[in-house]
PDB file of C-alpha atoms in Angstrom:
ATOM      1  CA  MET A   1      47.500 154.077  51.081  1.00  0.00           C
ATOM      2  CA  ASN A   2      50.045 154.040  47.292  1.00  0.00           C
ATOM      3  CA  GLY A   3      48.563 150.385  47.171  1.00  0.00           C
ATOM      4  CA  PHE A   4      44.864 151.253  47.452  1.00  0.00           C
ATOM      5  CA  ARG A   5      45.454 153.686  44.072  1.00  0.00           C
ATOM      6  CA  VAL A   6      46.969 151.071  41.805  1.00  0.00           C
ATOM      7  CA  ASP A   7      43.922 148.506  43.140  1.00  0.00           C
ATOM      8  CA  ALA A   8      40.862 151.440  42.777  1.00  0.00           C
ATOM      9  CA  ALA A   9      42.738 152.871  39.695  1.00  0.00           C
ATOM     10  CA  ILE A  10      42.815 148.131  38.341  1.00  0.00           C
ATOM     11  CA  CYS A  11      38.725 148.471  39.773  1.00  0.00           C
ATOM     12  CA  LEU A  12      37.844 151.596  37.657  1.00  0.00           C
ATOM     13  CA  MET A  13      39.296 150.453  34.242  1.00  0.00           C
ATOM     14  CA  LEU A  14      37.627 146.144  34.381  1.00  0.00           C
ATOM     15  CA  LEU A  15      34.497 148.336  35.418  1.00  0.00           C
ATOM     16  CA  SER A  16      34.973 150.192  32.287  1.00  0.00           C
ATOM     17  CA  LEU A  17      35.823 147.616  30.069  1.00  0.00           C
ATOM     18  CA  LEU A  18      32.813 145.511  31.635  1.00  0.00           C
ATOM     19  CA  PHE A  19      30.343 148.419  30.287  1.00  0.00           C
ATOM     20  CA  THR A  20      31.917 149.190  27.341  1.00  0.00           C
ATOM     21  CA  ALA A  21      31.104 145.295  26.457  1.00  0.00           C
ATOM     22  CA  CYS A  22      27.297 145.437  27.799  1.00  0.00           C
ATOM     23  CA  GLY A  23      27.561 147.993  24.647  1.00  0.00           C
ATOM     24  CA  GLN A  24      28.393 147.017  22.028  1.00  0.00           C
ATOM     25  CA  GLU A  25      25.776 143.636  22.215  1.00  0.00           C
ATOM     26  CA  LYS A  26      23.973 143.494  19.706  1.00  0.00           C
ATOM     27  CA  THR A  27      19.832 144.020  20.369  1.00  0.00           C
ATOM     28  CA  PRO A  28      18.800 140.961  18.902  1.00  0.00           C
ATOM     29  CA  THR A  29      15.463 141.353  16.109  1.00  0.00           C
ATOM     30  CA  PRO A  30      12.735 141.207  16.707  1.00  0.00           C
ATOM     31  CA  PRO A  31       9.776 138.800  15.108  1.00  0.00           C
ATOM     32  CA  PRO A  32       7.459 140.292  12.653  1.00  0.00           C
ATOM     33  CA  PRO A  33       4.020 140.477  13.980  1.00  0.00           C
ATOM     34  CA  ASP A  34       2.800 137.505  12.524  1.00  0.00           C
ATOM     35  CA  ALA A  35       5.497 134.498  13.518  1.00  0.00           C
ATOM     36  CA  ASN A  36       5.166 132.339  15.992  1.00  0.00           C
ATOM     37  CA  PRO A  37       8.977 131.180  17.395  1.00  0.00           C
ATOM     38  CA  GLU A  38       7.661 128.539  18.523  1.00  0.00           C
ATOM     39  CA  VAL A  39       6.614 127.008  14.536  1.00  0.00           C
ATOM     40  CA  ASP A  40       9.733 125.038  12.640  1.00  0.00           C
ATOM     41  CA  ILE A  41       9.422 126.949   9.243  1.00  0.00           C
ATOM     42  CA  ILE A  42       7.093 124.193   6.962  1.00  0.00           C
ATOM     43  CA  PRO A  43       9.491 123.800   3.724  1.00  0.00           C
ATOM     44  CA  GLU A  44       7.599 124.229   0.008  1.00  0.00           C
ATOM     45  CA  PRO A  45       6.306 121.280  -1.240  1.00  0.00           C
ATOM     46  CA  ILE A  46       8.643 119.332  -3.889  1.00  0.00           C
ATOM     47  CA  GLU A  47       6.805 120.113  -7.088  1.00  0.00           C
ATOM     48  CA  GLY A  48       4.512 117.013  -8.987  1.00  0.00           C
ATOM     49  CA  ALA A  49       4.278 115.995  -5.373  1.00  0.00           C
ATOM     50  CA  ASP A  50       0.894 116.665  -4.189  1.00  0.00           C
ATOM     51  CA  ARG A  51      -0.731 114.957  -8.007  1.00  0.00           C
ATOM     52  CA  PRO A  52      -2.072 111.392  -7.820  1.00  0.00           C
ATOM     53  CA  GLN A  53       0.578 108.793  -8.213  1.00  0.00           C
ATOM     54  CA  LEU A  54       0.167 106.798 -11.405  1.00  0.00           C
ATOM     55  CA  THR A  55       2.810 103.471 -12.443  1.00  0.00           C
ATOM     56  CA  VAL A  56       2.641 103.087 -16.051  1.00  0.00           C
ATOM     57  CA  ALA A  57       3.962 100.135 -18.415  1.00  0.00           C
ATOM     58  CA  ILE A  58       5.567 101.389 -21.435  1.00  0.00           C
ATOM     59  CA  SER A  59       7.744  99.125 -23.556  1.00  0.00           C
ATOM     60  CA  VAL A  60      10.985  98.135 -23.476  1.00  0.00           C
ATOM     61  CA  ASP A  61      13.130 101.358 -25.193  1.00  0.00           C
ATOM     62  CA  ILE A  62      11.722 101.729 -29.253  1.00  0.00           C
ATOM     63  CA  ALA A  63      13.061 104.718 -30.940  1.00  0.00           C
ATOM     64  CA  PRO A  64      11.710 106.889 -31.189  1.00  0.00           C
ATOM     65  CA  TYR A  65       9.018 106.031 -29.134  1.00  0.00           C
ATOM     66  CA  VAL A  66      10.550 104.954 -25.912  1.00  0.00           C
ATOM     67  CA  MET A  67      14.049 106.153 -25.368  1.00  0.00           C
ATOM     68  CA  LYS A  68      16.310 106.934 -22.961  1.00  0.00           C
ATOM     69  CA  ASN A  69      14.794 103.913 -20.490  1.00  0.00           C
ATOM     70  CA  ALA A  70      11.158 105.790 -21.407  1.00  0.00           C
ATOM     71  CA  LYS A  71      13.053 109.056 -20.081  1.00  0.00           C
ATOM     72  CA  THR A  72      11.827 110.601 -23.428  1.00  0.00           C
ATOM     73  CA  GLY A  73       9.993 109.613 -26.966  1.00  0.00           C
ATOM     74  CA  ILE A  74       7.261 110.365 -28.312  1.00  0.00           C
ATOM     75  CA  GLU A  75       4.917 107.686 -26.387  1.00  0.00           C
ATOM     76  CA  VAL A  76       6.888 109.228 -22.753  1.00  0.00           C
ATOM     77  CA  ASP A  77       5.142 112.788 -24.012  1.00  0.00           C
ATOM     78  CA  ILE A  78       2.136 111.926 -25.369  1.00  0.00           C
ATOM     79  CA  ALA A  79       0.977 110.436 -21.953  1.00  0.00           C
ATOM     80  CA  THR A  80       2.849 112.924 -19.772  1.00  0.00           C
ATOM     81  CA  GLN A  81       0.556 115.911 -21.524  1.00  0.00           C
ATOM     82  CA  ALA A  82      -2.381 113.987 -21.708  1.00  0.00           C
ATOM     83  CA  LEU A  83      -2.415 113.368 -18.003  1.00  0.00           C
ATOM     84  CA  PRO A  84      -0.950 116.371 -16.941  1.00  0.00           C
ATOM     85  CA  SER A  85      -3.106 116.027 -13.249  1.00  0.00           C
ATOM     86  CA  TYR A  86      -1.262 112.461 -12.593  1.00  0.00           C
ATOM     87  CA  GLN A  87       2.599 111.975 -11.829  1.00  0.00           C
ATOM     88  CA  LEU A  88       3.697 109.098 -13.511  1.00  0.00           C
ATOM     89  CA  ASN A  89       6.035 106.766 -12.799  1.00  0.00           C
ATOM     90  CA  PHE A  90       7.014 104.635 -16.492  1.00  0.00           C
ATOM     91  CA  VAL A  91       8.193 100.587 -15.620  1.00  0.00           C
ATOM     92  CA  GLN A  92       9.562  99.449 -18.512  1.00  0.00           C
ATOM     93  CA  MET A  93       8.425  95.519 -19.719  1.00  0.00           C
ATOM     94  CA  PRO A  94       8.516  94.054 -23.252  1.00  0.00           C
ATOM     95  CA  TYR A  95       5.788  93.920 -25.467  1.00  0.00           C
ATOM     96  CA  GLU A  96       4.409  90.456 -24.671  1.00  0.00           C
ATOM     97  CA  LYS A  97       3.712  91.825 -20.579  1.00  0.00           C
ATOM     98  CA  LEU A  98       2.416  95.215 -21.666  1.00  0.00           C
ATOM     99  CA  GLN A  99      -1.156  93.808 -22.456  1.00  0.00           C
ATOM    100  CA  SER A 100      -1.176  92.165 -18.770  1.00  0.00           C
ATOM    101  CA  ALA A 101      -0.004  94.847 -17.066  1.00  0.00           C
ATOM    102  CA  VAL A 102      -2.742  95.781 -15.233  1.00  0.00           C
ATOM    103  CA  ALA A 103      -4.533  92.503 -15.204  1.00  0.00           C
ATOM    104  CA  GLU A 104      -1.711  91.424 -12.889  1.00  0.00           C
ATOM    105  CA  ASN A 105      -1.842  94.280 -10.700  1.00  0.00           C
ATOM    106  CA  GLN A 106       1.451  95.334 -12.276  1.00  0.00           C
ATOM    107  CA  ALA A 107       0.498  98.704 -13.653  1.00  0.00           C
ATOM    108  CA  ASP A 108      -1.889 101.286 -13.290  1.00  0.00           C
ATOM    109  CA  MET A 109      -2.068 101.765 -17.168  1.00  0.00           C
ATOM    110  CA  ALA A 110      -0.360  99.808 -19.636  1.00  0.00           C
ATOM    111  CA  LEU A 111       0.570 102.427 -22.960  1.00  0.00           C
ATOM    112  CA  GLY A 112       0.740 100.682 -26.137  1.00  0.00           C
ATOM    113  CA  VAL A 113      -1.230  97.712 -26.111  1.00  0.00           C
ATOM    114  CA  GLN A 114      -3.668  96.214 -28.449  1.00  0.00           C
ATOM    115  CA  LYS A 115      -8.250  95.168 -27.610  1.00  0.00           C
ATOM    116  CA  PHE A 116      -8.336  91.665 -28.481  1.00  0.00           C
ATOM    117  CA  LYS A 117     -11.057  90.584 -26.216  1.00  0.00           C
ATOM    118  CA  ASP A 118     -12.970  92.604 -22.946  1.00  0.00           C
ATOM    119  CA  VAL A 119     -11.787  91.999 -20.671  1.00  0.00           C
ATOM    120  CA  GLU A 120     -13.544  92.618 -17.443  1.00  0.00           C
ATOM    121  CA  GLY A 121     -12.444  95.457 -14.799  1.00  0.00           C
ATOM    122  CA  ILE A 122     -10.467  96.690 -17.514  1.00  0.00           C
ATOM    123  CA  PHE A 123     -10.533 100.075 -18.931  1.00  0.00           C
ATOM    124  CA  TYR A 124      -9.259 100.993 -22.513  1.00  0.00           C
ATOM    125  CA  SER A 125      -9.067 104.194 -23.905  1.00  0.00           C
ATOM    126  CA  ASP A 126      -8.715 105.987 -27.823  1.00  0.00           C
ATOM    127  CA  ASN A 127      -5.869 105.091 -30.127  1.00  0.00           C
ATOM    128  CA  PHE A 128      -3.409 107.141 -29.401  1.00  0.00           C
ATOM    129  CA  ILE A 129      -0.497 106.444 -31.506  1.00  0.00           C
ATOM    130  CA  ASP A 130      -0.312 104.546 -34.898  1.00  0.00           C
ATOM    131  CA  PHE A 131       2.555 101.884 -36.599  1.00  0.00           C
ATOM    132  CA  VAL A 132       3.173 101.919 -40.120  1.00  0.00           C
ATOM    133  CA  ASN A 133       4.384  98.494 -40.689  1.00  0.00           C
ATOM    134  CA  SER A 134       6.452  96.896 -43.274  1.00  0.00           C
ATOM    135  CA  ALA A 135       8.106  94.205 -44.678  1.00  0.00           C
ATOM    136  CA  ILE A 136      11.945  95.108 -44.828  1.00  0.00           C
ATOM    137  CA  THR A 137      14.316  93.383 -47.718  1.00  0.00           C
ATOM    138  CA  LYS A 138      17.961  94.196 -48.032  1.00  0.00           C
ATOM    139  CA  LYS A 139      18.546  94.897 -51.483  1.00  0.00           C
ATOM    140  CA  SER A 140      21.966  93.025 -52.106  1.00  0.00           C
ATOM    141  CA  ALA A 141      19.035  89.773 -51.127  1.00  0.00           C
ATOM    142  CA  GLY A 142      17.450  90.632 -54.267  1.00  0.00           C
ATOM    143  CA  LEU A 143      13.958  88.879 -53.027  1.00  0.00           C
ATOM    144  CA  LYS A 144      10.772  89.145 -54.598  1.00  0.00           C
ATOM    145  CA  ILE A 145       8.129  90.650 -51.859  1.00  0.00           C
ATOM    146  CA  GLU A 146       4.677  91.450 -53.237  1.00  0.00           C
ATOM    147  CA  THR A 147       2.141  89.871 -51.468  1.00  0.00           C
ATOM    148  CA  VAL A 148       2.219  88.734 -47.869  1.00  0.00           C
ATOM    149  CA  ALA A 149       2.141  85.494 -49.034  1.00  0.00           C
ATOM    150  CA  ASP A 150       5.599  85.389 -50.623  1.00  0.00           C
ATOM    151  CA  LEU A 151       6.538  85.614 -47.289  1.00  0.00           C
ATOM    152  CA  ALA A 152       5.933  81.810 -46.701  1.00  0.00           C
ATOM    153  CA  ASP A 153       9.362  81.261 -47.077  1.00  0.00           C
ATOM    154  CA  HIS A 154      11.678  83.415 -45.310  1.00  0.00           C
ATOM    155  CA  LYS A 155      12.747  84.252 -42.329  1.00  0.00           C
ATOM    156  CA  VAL A 156      10.684  86.638 -40.876  1.00  0.00           C
ATOM    157  CA  LEU A 157      11.997  88.438 -38.535  1.00  0.00           C
ATOM    158  CA  THR A 158       8.844  90.876 -36.035  1.00  0.00           C
ATOM    159  CA  TRP A 159       7.457  91.214 -32.286  1.00  0.00           C
ATOM    160  CA  GLN A 160       6.124  89.186 -29.882  1.00  0.00           C
ATOM    161  CA  ASP A 161       2.377  88.404 -30.946  1.00  0.00           C
ATOM    162  CA  ALA A 162       3.016  90.335 -34.692  1.00  0.00           C
ATOM    163  CA  TYR A 163       0.538  87.242 -36.118  1.00  0.00           C
ATOM    164  CA  LEU A 164      -1.905  89.156 -34.345  1.00  0.00           C
ATOM    165  CA  GLU A 165      -1.851  92.180 -34.977  1.00  0.00           C
ATOM    166  CA  LEU A 166      -1.158  92.328 -40.028  1.00  0.00           C
ATOM    167  CA  GLY A 167      -4.396  91.419 -40.463  1.00  0.00           C
ATOM    168  CA  PRO A 168      -5.960  87.791 -41.560  1.00  0.00           C
ATOM    169  CA  GLU A 169      -3.792  86.446 -44.278  1.00  0.00           C
ATOM    170  CA  PHE A 170      -0.977  87.718 -42.114  1.00  0.00           C
ATOM    171  CA  LYS A 171      -2.440  85.420 -38.827  1.00  0.00           C
ATOM    172  CA  LYS A 172      -3.066  82.618 -41.495  1.00  0.00           C
ATOM    173  CA  LEU A 173       0.329  81.912 -42.778  1.00  0.00           C
ATOM    174  CA  PHE A 174       1.841  82.858 -39.067  1.00  0.00           C
ATOM    175  CA  SER A 175      -0.185  81.337 -36.569  1.00  0.00           C
ATOM    176  CA  PRO A 176       1.674  78.283 -34.198  1.00  0.00           C
ATOM    177  CA  ASP A 177      -0.028  75.878 -35.974  1.00  0.00           C
ATOM    178  CA  SER A 178       0.986  77.143 -39.187  1.00  0.00           C
ATOM    179  CA  PRO A 179       4.183  74.924 -41.601  1.00  0.00           C
ATOM    180  CA  GLN A 180       5.254  78.452 -42.028  1.00  0.00           C
ATOM    181  CA  ARG A 181       5.706  78.776 -38.894  1.00  0.00           C
ATOM    182  CA  LYS A 182       9.634  77.210 -38.202  1.00  0.00           C
ATOM    183  CA  ASN A 183      10.675  80.193 -40.445  1.00  0.00           C
ATOM    184  CA  TYR A 184       9.465  82.894 -38.262  1.00  0.00           C
ATOM    185  CA  VAL A 185      11.159  84.788 -34.564  1.00  0.00           C
ATOM    186  CA  GLU A 186       9.287  86.902 -32.478  1.00  0.00           C
ATOM    187  CA  VAL A 187      11.779  88.920 -31.014  1.00  0.00           C
ATOM    188  CA  ALA A 188      11.344  91.260 -27.916  1.00  0.00           C
ATOM    189  CA  ASP A 189      13.782  93.971 -27.878  1.00  0.00           C
ATOM    190  CA  GLN A 190      12.727  95.775 -31.618  1.00  0.00           C
ATOM    191  CA  SER A 191      16.793  97.148 -31.544  1.00  0.00           C
ATOM    192  CA  ASP A 192      17.641  93.399 -31.358  1.00  0.00           C
ATOM    193  CA  GLN A 193      15.040  92.779 -34.146  1.00  0.00           C
ATOM    194  CA  VAL A 194      16.734  95.166 -36.319  1.00  0.00           C
ATOM    195  CA  ARG A 195      20.667  93.543 -35.011  1.00  0.00           C
ATOM    196  CA  GLN A 196      19.580  90.765 -36.129  1.00  0.00           C
ATOM    197  CA  PHE A 197      18.187  91.968 -40.157  1.00  0.00           C
ATOM    198  CA  TRP A 198      21.616  93.472 -40.154  1.00  0.00           C
ATOM    199  CA  GLU A 199      23.350  90.775 -39.033  1.00  0.00           C
ATOM    200  CA  ALA A 200      21.467  88.079 -42.038  1.00  0.00           C
ATOM    201  CA  LYS A 201      21.845  87.694 -45.084  1.00  0.00           C
ATOM    202  CA  ASP A 202      18.811  87.392 -46.473  1.00  0.00           C
ATOM    203  CA  ALA A 203      15.868  87.500 -44.282  1.00  0.00           C
ATOM    204  CA  VAL A 204      12.487  89.358 -44.251  1.00  0.00           C
ATOM    205  CA  ILE A 205      12.672  92.084 -40.588  1.00  0.00           C
ATOM    206  CA  VAL A 206       8.655  93.581 -40.332  1.00  0.00           C
ATOM    207  CA  ILE A 207       8.663  96.435 -38.135  1.00  0.00           C
ATOM    208  CA  ASP A 208       7.390 100.025 -38.195  1.00  0.00           C
ATOM    209  CA  ARG A 209       9.148 102.227 -40.642  1.00  0.00           C
ATOM    210  CA  SER A 210      10.115 104.463 -37.938  1.00  0.00           C
ATOM    211  CA  ILE A 211      11.895 102.255 -35.539  1.00  0.00           C
ATOM    212  CA  PHE A 212      13.517 100.591 -38.457  1.00  0.00           C
ATOM    213  CA  ASN A 213      14.957 103.533 -39.086  1.00  0.00           C
ATOM    214  CA  ALA A 214      15.901 105.361 -36.225  1.00  0.00           C
ATOM    215  CA  ILE A 215      18.042 102.132 -34.614  1.00  0.00           C
ATOM    216  CA  SER A 216      19.165 101.556 -38.193  1.00  0.00           C
ATOM    217  CA  GLN A 217      20.890 104.623 -38.436  1.00  0.00           C
ATOM    218  CA  SER A 218      21.732 104.864 -34.748  1.00  0.00           C
ATOM    219  CA  THR A 219      23.460 102.701 -35.151  1.00  0.00           C
ATOM    220  CA  GLY A 220      25.692 103.417 -38.594  1.00  0.00           C
ATOM    221  CA  HIS A 221      23.412 101.345 -41.492  1.00  0.00           C
ATOM    222  CA  GLN A 222      22.416 102.822 -44.395  1.00  0.00           C
ATOM    223  CA  LEU A 223      18.695 103.119 -45.348  1.00  0.00           C
ATOM    224  CA  ASP A 224      18.995 103.503 -49.270  1.00  0.00           C
ATOM    225  CA  GLU A 225      20.972  99.251 -48.607  1.00  0.00           C
ATOM    226  CA  VAL A 226      17.168  98.511 -48.108  1.00  0.00           C
ATOM    227  CA  GLU A 227      13.219  97.961 -49.611  1.00  0.00           C
ATOM    228  CA  TYR A 228      10.482  98.547 -48.552  1.00  0.00           C
ATOM    229  CA  HIS A 229       7.257  96.431 -49.180  1.00  0.00           C
ATOM    230  CA  ALA A 230       3.894  97.901 -48.120  1.00  0.00           C
ATOM    231  CA  LEU A 231       1.662  94.338 -47.481  1.00  0.00           C
ATOM    232  CA  PHE A 232      -0.242  96.040 -44.446  1.00  0.00           C
ATOM    233  CA  PRO A 233      -2.551  97.707 -43.364  1.00  0.00           C
ATOM    234  CA  GLU A 234      -1.998 101.488 -43.330  1.00  0.00           C
ATOM    235  CA  ALA A 235      -1.873 101.393 -39.882  1.00  0.00           C
ATOM    236  CA  THR A 236      -1.508  99.568 -36.793  1.00  0.00           C
ATOM    237  CA  TYR A 237      -3.941 101.202 -34.093  1.00  0.00           C
ATOM    238  CA  PHE A 238      -2.378 100.664 -30.924  1.00  0.00           C
ATOM    239  CA  LYS A 239      -4.241 101.811 -27.482  1.00  0.00           C
ATOM    240  CA  ALA A 240      -3.815 102.429 -23.161  1.00  0.00           C
ATOM    241  CA  ASN A 241      -5.667 100.774 -20.327  1.00  0.00           C
ATOM    242  CA  PHE A 242      -6.353 101.582 -17.062  1.00  0.00           C
ATOM    243  CA  GLU A 243      -7.113  99.939 -14.162  1.00  0.00           C
ATOM    244  CA  GLU A 244      -9.443 103.276 -13.881  1.00  0.00           C
ATOM    245  CA  PRO A 245     -12.574 103.940 -15.784  1.00  0.00           C
ATOM    246  CA  ASP A 246     -12.541 108.508 -14.448  1.00  0.00           C
ATOM    247  CA  VAL A 247      -8.310 107.754 -15.435  1.00  0.00           C
ATOM    248  CA  ARG A 248      -9.246 106.580 -18.745  1.00  0.00           C
ATOM    249  CA  ASP A 249     -11.731 109.754 -19.657  1.00  0.00           C
ATOM    250  CA  ALA A 250      -9.174 111.735 -17.848  1.00  0.00           C
ATOM    251  CA  PHE A 251      -6.299 110.950 -21.086  1.00  0.00           C
ATOM    252  CA  ASN A 252      -8.939 110.617 -23.896  1.00  0.00           C
ATOM    253  CA  ALA A 253      -9.625 114.285 -23.157  1.00  0.00           C
ATOM    254  CA  GLY A 254      -6.115 114.555 -22.901  1.00  0.00           C
ATOM    255  CA  LEU A 255      -5.511 113.236 -25.884  1.00  0.00           C
ATOM    256  CA  LYS A 256      -8.361 115.351 -27.769  1.00  0.00           C
ATOM    257  CA  LYS A 257      -7.212 117.893 -26.572  1.00  0.00           C
ATOM    258  CA  LEU A 258      -3.217 117.435 -27.862  1.00  0.00           C
ATOM    259  CA  CYS A 259      -4.834 116.922 -31.544  1.00  0.00           C
ATOM    260  CA  GLU A 260      -6.948 120.805 -31.494  1.00  0.00           C
ATOM    261  CA  SER A 261      -4.107 122.099 -29.912  1.00  0.00           C
ATOM    262  CA  GLY A 262      -1.737 120.735 -32.841  1.00  0.00           C
ATOM    263  CA  GLU A 263       0.341 119.877 -29.846  1.00  0.00           C
ATOM    264  CA  TYR A 264       0.173 116.236 -30.961  1.00  0.00           C
ATOM    265  CA  ALA A 265       1.170 117.135 -34.872  1.00  0.00           C
ATOM    266  CA  LYS A 266       4.458 118.963 -32.912  1.00  0.00           C
ATOM    267  CA  LEU A 267       5.254 115.754 -31.136  1.00  0.00           C
ATOM    268  CA  LEU A 268       5.330 113.832 -34.658  1.00  0.00           C
ATOM    269  CA  LYS A 269       7.482 116.846 -36.484  1.00  0.00           C
ATOM    270  CA  LYS A 270      10.174 115.974 -33.183  1.00  0.00           C
ATOM    271  CA  TYR A 271      10.748 113.006 -33.133  1.00  0.00           C
ATOM    272  CA  LYS A 272      10.651 112.274 -36.892  1.00  0.00           C
ATOM    273  CA  ILE A 273       7.086 110.401 -37.706  1.00  0.00           C
ATOM    274  CA  ASP A 274       6.408 110.206 -40.671  1.00  0.00           C
ATOM    275  CA  LEU A 275       2.255 109.256 -40.704  1.00  0.00           C
ATOM    276  CA  PRO A 276      -0.364 109.050 -44.113  1.00  0.00           C
ATOM    277  CA  SER A 277      -3.249 109.328 -40.721  1.00  0.00           C
ATOM    278  CA  THR A 278      -3.092 110.425 -37.527  1.00  0.00           C
ATOM    279  CA  ILE A 279      -5.314 109.464 -34.682  1.00  0.00           C
ATOM    280  CA  CYS A 280      -6.166 113.362 -34.984  1.00  0.00           C
ATOM    281  CA  ASP A 281      -8.102 113.018 -38.164  1.00  0.00           C
ATOM    282  CA  SER A 282     -11.310 112.578 -38.348  1.00  0.00           C
ATOM    283  CA  LYS A 283     -11.828 109.897 -40.352  1.00  0.00           C
ATOM    284  CA  PRO A 284     -13.227 106.446 -37.334  1.00  0.00           C
ATOM    285  CA  LYS A 285      -9.906 104.518 -36.732  1.00  0.00           C
ATOM    286  CA  PRO A 286     -10.813 100.584 -35.730  1.00  0.00           C
TER     287      PRO A 286
END
C-alpha cells in the first residue's frame, strides 16, 4: 500500500509539471491578413540599380576636372548631374584614346573630346566644358614669350594632340612634319607634364591654367614664381560624344538645366575654376 501511494504521488507530480509546461507555451502570433507564409520577403532594390548603365570614358586624373580616380572633379559632377536617369560607370584613359573610345566600342560615351570631323554613328554633344590655355614660364628663366612664334626655339611641354587644338599658327609651328617639332613634347599624364616643367630649367608649359595651378599648388610650388602668356584663343571647348543620339539629347538637355538653374556656375566656384566665359553664356560657341 505504501508503495502504491508513493507511485501515485509521483504520477500526480509529473502530471502537474506537464500541465504547467504546456500552459507556458506561447501562442504563435498569427500572420497579418495579407501575408503569405510561403512567399519570401523581397528586399528593397539597391538605389540606382534600375537605371540604365552607361560606360563613360574619361581622362586620367587632372585636377580640378577629374580627381580621385574619377570619383570627383567638375567633369564627373557635370556628367552625373546632366544625366540623372542613368548610372554612369567611369573608365579612365589617356586623352588620345578618349577621341576613339566610342567608335572602338570601349565606351557608350566619352567626355572631353573635340569634333574634328563627322564620324558616322558617333553623336556629339554641345560644348560642356572649356579650358583657358596659356604658355607658362618660370620668371627665373627670363624667357620673352609674346607670340606663338616665340615658342619655336624652346622646349614646349603640352598634352596629346595639342597642336590640333590651339589655332592655325600653333598647328603649323608644331605639326609632325615641322622642324620645330623636335622641341615639342606631348605628355599623356598632365600631372607628369607639370612635374617635368618644374624640374626643367627653362621649359615652356602649354596647359589649362586651372590644371596647372591645382597640380602645382598640391605639390608645394608657388604660383608667384611663374608668368602666364596669353597666346591662344580665349578658350578651348570640349564636347562629349555618344553611341546613341537619345542619350546625347538627354545630356544636352541636362546641360541646359544646369545653366538655367545656376548649378553650373556653382560647380565652377566649387572647383575654383575662373573663366572669362562659359558654356552657359549666350554667345555662340564653336
